[in-house]
Structures are given as C-alpha cells and as structure tokens.
PDB file of C-alpha atoms in Angstrom:
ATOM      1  CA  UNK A   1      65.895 -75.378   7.617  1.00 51.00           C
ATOM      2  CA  UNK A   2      64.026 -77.137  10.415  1.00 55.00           C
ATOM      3  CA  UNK A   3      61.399 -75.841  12.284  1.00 54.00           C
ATOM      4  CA  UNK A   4      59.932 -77.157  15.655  1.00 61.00           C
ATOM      5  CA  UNK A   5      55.945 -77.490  15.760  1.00 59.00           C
ATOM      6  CA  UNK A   6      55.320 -73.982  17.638  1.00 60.00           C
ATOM      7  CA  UNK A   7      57.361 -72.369  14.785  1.00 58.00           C
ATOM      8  CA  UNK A   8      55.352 -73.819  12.214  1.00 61.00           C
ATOM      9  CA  UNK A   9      51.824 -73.539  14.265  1.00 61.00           C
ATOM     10  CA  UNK A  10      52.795 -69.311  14.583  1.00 56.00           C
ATOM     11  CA  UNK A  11      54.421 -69.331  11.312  1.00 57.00           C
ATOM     12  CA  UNK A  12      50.936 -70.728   9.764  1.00 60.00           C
ATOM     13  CA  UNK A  13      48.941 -67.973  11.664  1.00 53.00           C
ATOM     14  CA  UNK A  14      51.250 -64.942  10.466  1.00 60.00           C
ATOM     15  CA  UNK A  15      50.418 -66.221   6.780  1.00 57.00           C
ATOM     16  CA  UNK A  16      46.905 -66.713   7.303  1.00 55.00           C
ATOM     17  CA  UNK A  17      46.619 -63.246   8.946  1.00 51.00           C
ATOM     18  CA  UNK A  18      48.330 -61.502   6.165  1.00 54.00           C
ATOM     19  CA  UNK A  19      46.499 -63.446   3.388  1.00 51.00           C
ATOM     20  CA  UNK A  20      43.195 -62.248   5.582  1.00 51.00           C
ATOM     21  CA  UNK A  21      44.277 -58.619   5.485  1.00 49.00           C
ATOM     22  CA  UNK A  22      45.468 -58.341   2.571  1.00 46.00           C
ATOM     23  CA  UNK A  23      42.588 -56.354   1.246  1.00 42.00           C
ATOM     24  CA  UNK A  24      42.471 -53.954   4.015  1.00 41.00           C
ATOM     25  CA  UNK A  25      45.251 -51.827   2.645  1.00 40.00           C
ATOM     26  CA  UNK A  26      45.087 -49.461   6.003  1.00 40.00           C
ATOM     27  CA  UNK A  27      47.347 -46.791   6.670  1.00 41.00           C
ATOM     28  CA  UNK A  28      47.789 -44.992  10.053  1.00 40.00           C
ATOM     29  CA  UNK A  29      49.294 -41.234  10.020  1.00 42.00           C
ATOM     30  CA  UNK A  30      49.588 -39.104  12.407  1.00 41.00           C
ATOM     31  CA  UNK A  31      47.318 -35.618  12.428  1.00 40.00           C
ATOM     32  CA  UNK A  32      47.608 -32.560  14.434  1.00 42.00           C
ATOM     33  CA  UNK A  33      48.406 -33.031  18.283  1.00 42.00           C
ATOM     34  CA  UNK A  34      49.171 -36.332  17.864  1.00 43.00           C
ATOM     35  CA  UNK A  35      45.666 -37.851  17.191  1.00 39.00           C
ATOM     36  CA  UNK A  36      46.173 -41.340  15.289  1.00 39.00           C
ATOM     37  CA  UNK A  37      43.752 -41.593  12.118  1.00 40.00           C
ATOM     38  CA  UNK A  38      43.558 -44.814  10.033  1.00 42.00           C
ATOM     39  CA  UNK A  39      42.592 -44.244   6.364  1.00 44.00           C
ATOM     40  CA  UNK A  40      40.851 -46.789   5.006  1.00 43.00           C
ATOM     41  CA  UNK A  41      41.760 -47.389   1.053  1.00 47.00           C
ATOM     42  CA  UNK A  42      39.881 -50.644   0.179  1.00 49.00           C
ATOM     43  CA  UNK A  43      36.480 -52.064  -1.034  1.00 53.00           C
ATOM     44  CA  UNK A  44      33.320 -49.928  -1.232  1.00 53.00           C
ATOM     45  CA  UNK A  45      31.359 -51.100   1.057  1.00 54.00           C
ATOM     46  CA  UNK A  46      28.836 -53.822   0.352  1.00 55.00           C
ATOM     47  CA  UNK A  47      25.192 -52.707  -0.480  1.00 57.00           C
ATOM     48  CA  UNK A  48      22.897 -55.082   1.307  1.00 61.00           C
ATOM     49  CA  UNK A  49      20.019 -55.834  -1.613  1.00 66.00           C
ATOM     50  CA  UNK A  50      15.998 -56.310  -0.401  1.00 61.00           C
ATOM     51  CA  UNK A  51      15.423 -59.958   0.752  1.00 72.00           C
ATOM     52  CA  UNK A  52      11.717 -59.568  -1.149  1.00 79.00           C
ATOM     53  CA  UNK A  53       9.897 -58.007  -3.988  1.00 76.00           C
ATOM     54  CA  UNK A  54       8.048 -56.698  -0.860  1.00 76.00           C
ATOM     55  CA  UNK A  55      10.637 -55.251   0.767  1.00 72.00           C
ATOM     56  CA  UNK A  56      11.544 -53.661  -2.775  1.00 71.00           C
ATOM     57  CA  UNK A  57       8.222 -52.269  -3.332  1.00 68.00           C
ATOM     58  CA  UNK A  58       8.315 -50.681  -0.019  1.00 68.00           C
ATOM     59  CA  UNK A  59      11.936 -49.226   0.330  1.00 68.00           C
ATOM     60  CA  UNK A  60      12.318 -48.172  -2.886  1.00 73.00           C
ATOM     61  CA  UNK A  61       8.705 -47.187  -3.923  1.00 82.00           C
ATOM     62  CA  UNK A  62       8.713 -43.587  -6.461  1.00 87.00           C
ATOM     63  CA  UNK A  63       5.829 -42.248  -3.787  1.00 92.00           C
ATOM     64  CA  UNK A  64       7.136 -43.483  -0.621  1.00 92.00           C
ATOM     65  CA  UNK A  65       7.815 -40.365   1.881  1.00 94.00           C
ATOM     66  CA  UNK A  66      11.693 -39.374   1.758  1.00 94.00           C
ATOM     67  CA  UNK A  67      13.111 -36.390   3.608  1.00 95.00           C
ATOM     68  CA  UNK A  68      15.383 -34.200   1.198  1.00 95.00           C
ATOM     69  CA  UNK A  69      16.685 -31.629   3.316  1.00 95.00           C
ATOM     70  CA  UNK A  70      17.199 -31.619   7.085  1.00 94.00           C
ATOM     71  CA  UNK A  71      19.004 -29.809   9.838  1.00 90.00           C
ATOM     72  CA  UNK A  72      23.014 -30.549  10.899  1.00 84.00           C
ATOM     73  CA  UNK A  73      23.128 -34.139  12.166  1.00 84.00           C
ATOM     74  CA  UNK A  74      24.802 -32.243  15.649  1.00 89.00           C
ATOM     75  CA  UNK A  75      24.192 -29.445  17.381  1.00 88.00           C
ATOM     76  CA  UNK A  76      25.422 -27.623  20.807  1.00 91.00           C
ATOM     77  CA  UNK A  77      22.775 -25.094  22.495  1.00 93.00           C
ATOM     78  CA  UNK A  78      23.412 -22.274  25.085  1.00 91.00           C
ATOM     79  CA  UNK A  79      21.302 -23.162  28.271  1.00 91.00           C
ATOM     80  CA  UNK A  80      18.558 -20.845  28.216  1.00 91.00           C
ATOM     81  CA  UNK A  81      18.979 -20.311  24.280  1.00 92.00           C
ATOM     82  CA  UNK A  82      16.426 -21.568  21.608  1.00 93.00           C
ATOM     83  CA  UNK A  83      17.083 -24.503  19.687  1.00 92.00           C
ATOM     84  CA  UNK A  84      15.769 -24.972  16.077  1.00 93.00           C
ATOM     85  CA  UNK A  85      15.394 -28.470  13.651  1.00 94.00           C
ATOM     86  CA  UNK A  86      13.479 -28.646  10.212  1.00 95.00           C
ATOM     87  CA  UNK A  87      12.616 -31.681   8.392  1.00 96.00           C
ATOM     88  CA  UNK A  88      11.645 -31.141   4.500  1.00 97.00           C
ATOM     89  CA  UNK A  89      10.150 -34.577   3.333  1.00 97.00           C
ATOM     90  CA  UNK A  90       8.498 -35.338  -0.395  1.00 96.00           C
ATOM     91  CA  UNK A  91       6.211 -37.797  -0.803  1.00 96.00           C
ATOM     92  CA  UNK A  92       2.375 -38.692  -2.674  1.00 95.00           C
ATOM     93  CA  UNK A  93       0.328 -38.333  -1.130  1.00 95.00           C
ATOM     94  CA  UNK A  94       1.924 -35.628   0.890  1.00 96.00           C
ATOM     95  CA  UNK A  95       3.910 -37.349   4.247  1.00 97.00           C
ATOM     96  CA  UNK A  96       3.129 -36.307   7.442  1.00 96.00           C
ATOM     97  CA  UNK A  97       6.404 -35.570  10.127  1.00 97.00           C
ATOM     98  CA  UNK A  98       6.263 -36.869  13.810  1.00 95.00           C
ATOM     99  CA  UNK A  99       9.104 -35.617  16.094  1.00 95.00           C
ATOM    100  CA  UNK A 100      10.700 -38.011  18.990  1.00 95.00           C
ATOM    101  CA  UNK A 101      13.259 -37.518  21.321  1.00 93.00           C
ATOM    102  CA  UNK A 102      15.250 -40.707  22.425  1.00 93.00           C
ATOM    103  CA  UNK A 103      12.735 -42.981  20.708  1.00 92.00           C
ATOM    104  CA  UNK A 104       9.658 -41.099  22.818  1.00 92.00           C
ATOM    105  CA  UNK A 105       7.295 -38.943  20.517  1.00 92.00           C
ATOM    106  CA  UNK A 106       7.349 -35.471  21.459  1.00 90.00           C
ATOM    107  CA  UNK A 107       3.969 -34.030  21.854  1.00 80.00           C
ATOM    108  CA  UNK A 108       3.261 -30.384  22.725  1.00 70.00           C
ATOM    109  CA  UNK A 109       3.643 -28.698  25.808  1.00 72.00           C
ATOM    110  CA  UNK A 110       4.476 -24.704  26.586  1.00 77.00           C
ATOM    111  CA  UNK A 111       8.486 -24.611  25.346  1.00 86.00           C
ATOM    112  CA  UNK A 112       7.918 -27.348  23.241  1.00 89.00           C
ATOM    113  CA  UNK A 113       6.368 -26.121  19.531  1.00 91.00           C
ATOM    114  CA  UNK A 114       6.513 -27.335  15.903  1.00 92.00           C
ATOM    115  CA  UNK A 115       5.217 -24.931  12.687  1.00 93.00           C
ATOM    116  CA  UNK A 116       4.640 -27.098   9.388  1.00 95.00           C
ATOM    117  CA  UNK A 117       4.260 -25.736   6.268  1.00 95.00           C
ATOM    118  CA  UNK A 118       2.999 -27.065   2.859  1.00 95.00           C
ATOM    119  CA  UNK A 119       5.671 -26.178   0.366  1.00 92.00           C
ATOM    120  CA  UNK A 120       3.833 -28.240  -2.907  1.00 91.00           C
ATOM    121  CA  UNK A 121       1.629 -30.673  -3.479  1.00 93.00           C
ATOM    122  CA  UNK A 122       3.693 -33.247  -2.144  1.00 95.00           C
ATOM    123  CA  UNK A 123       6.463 -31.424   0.036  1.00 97.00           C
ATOM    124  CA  UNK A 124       5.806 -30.775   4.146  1.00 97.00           C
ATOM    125  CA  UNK A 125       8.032 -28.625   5.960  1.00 97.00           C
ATOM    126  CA  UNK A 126       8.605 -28.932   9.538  1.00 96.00           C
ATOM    127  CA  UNK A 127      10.288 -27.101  12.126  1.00 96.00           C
ATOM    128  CA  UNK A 128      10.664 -27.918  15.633  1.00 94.00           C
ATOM    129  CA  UNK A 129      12.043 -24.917  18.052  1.00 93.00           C
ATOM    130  CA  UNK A 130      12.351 -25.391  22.256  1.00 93.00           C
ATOM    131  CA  UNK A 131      12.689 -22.122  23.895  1.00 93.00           C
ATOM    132  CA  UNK A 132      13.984 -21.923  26.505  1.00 92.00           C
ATOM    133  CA  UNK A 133      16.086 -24.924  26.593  1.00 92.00           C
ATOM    134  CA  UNK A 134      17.377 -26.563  29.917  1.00 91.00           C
ATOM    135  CA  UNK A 135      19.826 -29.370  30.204  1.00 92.00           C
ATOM    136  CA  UNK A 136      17.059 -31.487  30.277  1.00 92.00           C
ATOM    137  CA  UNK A 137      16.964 -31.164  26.641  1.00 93.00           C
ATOM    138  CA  UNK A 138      20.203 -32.887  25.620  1.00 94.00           C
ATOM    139  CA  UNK A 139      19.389 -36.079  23.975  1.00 94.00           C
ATOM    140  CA  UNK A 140      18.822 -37.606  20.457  1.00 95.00           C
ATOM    141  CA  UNK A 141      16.085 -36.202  18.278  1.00 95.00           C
ATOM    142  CA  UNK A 142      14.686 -37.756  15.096  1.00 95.00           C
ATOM    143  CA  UNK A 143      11.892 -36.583  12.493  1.00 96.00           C
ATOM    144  CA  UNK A 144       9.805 -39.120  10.929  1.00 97.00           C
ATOM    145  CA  UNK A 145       8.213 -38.582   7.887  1.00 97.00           C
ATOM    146  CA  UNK A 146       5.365 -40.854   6.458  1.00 95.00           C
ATOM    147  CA  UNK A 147       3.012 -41.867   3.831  1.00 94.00           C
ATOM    148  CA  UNK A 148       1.230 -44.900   2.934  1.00 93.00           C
ATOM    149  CA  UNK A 149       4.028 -46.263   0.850  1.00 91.00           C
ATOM    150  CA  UNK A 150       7.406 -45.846   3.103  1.00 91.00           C
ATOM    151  CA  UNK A 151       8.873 -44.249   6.291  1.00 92.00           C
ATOM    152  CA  UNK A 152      11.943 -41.868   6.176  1.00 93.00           C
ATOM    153  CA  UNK A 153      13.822 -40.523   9.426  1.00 94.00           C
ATOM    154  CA  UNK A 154      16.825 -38.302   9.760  1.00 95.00           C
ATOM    155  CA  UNK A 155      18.403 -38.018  13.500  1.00 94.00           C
ATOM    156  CA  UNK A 156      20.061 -34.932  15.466  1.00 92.00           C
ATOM    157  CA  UNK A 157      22.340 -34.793  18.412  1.00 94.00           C
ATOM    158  CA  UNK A 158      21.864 -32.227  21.192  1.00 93.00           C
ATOM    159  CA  UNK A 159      23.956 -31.412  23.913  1.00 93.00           C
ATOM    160  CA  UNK A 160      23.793 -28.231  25.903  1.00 91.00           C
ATOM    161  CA  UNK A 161      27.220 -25.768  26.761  1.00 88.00           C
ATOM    162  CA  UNK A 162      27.728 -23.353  29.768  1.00 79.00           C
ATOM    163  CA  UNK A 163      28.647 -20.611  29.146  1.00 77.00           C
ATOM    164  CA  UNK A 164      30.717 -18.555  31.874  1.00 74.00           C
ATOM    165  CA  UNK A 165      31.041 -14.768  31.949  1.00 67.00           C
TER     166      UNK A 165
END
C-alpha cells in the first residue's frame, strides 16, 4: 500500500495522539437532562514533594496551625438573612484566626462580628456571623489560622438569593 506524504504526516499524528492518551482512559456518559460528564479513571494525581528541608519543616511541622473543621465550602444567603462561618484550627502554641473577604481582611464594623472561643490548650474556635446581609456581601471568604510554625486557610463562597413572595 502506498501512501502520499499528507497521509503519512496525519497518519503519524493519529498514532502519536493515541500513544499520548493512552493513559487517560476517559469515558463520557450522559447524566440526567442531558448534562455530559467525563469520568476520569487514570493515575492518582501527582503529589508535588517540598523543594527544601525548609519548606518541609514549615509545611509539615507537628505544631504548625491546621484548621480541622470548617464551615461548607458554599453557601447561598436570603438578603436580609444572617450568615454564619466557623473555623476550628489546632495548633502549639494556640493559632490565632484572621477573616478576609476577597483577599481584604475583614475588620469590625456594626453587622460585621466574630466570637472566638478557646476549646483546649491548643484549639481556637471562630465564628464569623453578618446580620443583616445585603448583596454587597456576596464574595469569597477565607479564615486564616496561624502560629509561629505554619499558616492554614480554608475558603467559602457566598452568593445572595431573592426571594419573591
């Protein structure tokens, strides 16, 4: 069998293609009202390891401040309604929790309040509430928790619904 040049030039991209892909192993099914979903079968993903013994130290340091519980990563709030996020971090000594909003710190003002409490030792609790809330409010919030040894944050998604009566 003969093949012209442009045959052979596709031809060689088809093979390289499929020898790129072949540990993809993708499938695509279709799922309620006709939304396309791809499941995903291969590889784990790749843990990227710590470029330094510093970096080590500091990431994965027994003391460093971690949070280990935290509110929904997305939430939807009634205009008008009160909106609620906690932060529980662990860490020694004990971390301390800052609260942003779109990368700004959040400091206090008269709807605007947060209520830690000291749980153990080493465990802060913090809850941030906004009451009323206005559409103003919708954005991304994040607590930060922090100690001498590392920095932990956990992020939430607002956005406001109307409701119509």
């Amino acid at each position: 069998m003969y093949l012209n040049s442009f045959s052979r030039t596709v031809l060689s991209l088809i093979i390289i293609l499929i020898l790129n892909c072949g540990n993809l192993e993708a499938q695509r099914t279709t799922v309620g009202r006709g939304v396309l979903r791809r499941n995903y079968t291969g590889k784990k993903p790749v843990v990227i390891q710590h470029r330094t013994p510093d970096a080590v130290n500091y990431y994965d340091h027994e003391n460093g401040a971690k949070i280990i519980k935290s509110s929904h990563f997305e939430l939807d709030y009634t205009l008008g309604r009160k909106i609620t996020f906690f932060c529980m971090a662990q860490g020694n000594p004990r971390p301390t929790i800052t609260w942003f909003k779109d990368g700004a710190e959040l400091y206090q003002h008269r709807f605007f309040q947060v209520h830690e409490s000291h749980i153990d030792s080493d465990i802060i609790k913090s809850k941030m509430e906004i009451d009323p809330t206005t559409q103003m409010d919708a954005g991304y919030y994040e607590c930060q928790a922090d100690n001498i040894y590392a920095i932990d944050r956990r992020g939430f998604r607002t956005d406001y619904v109307m409701i119509n009566f």
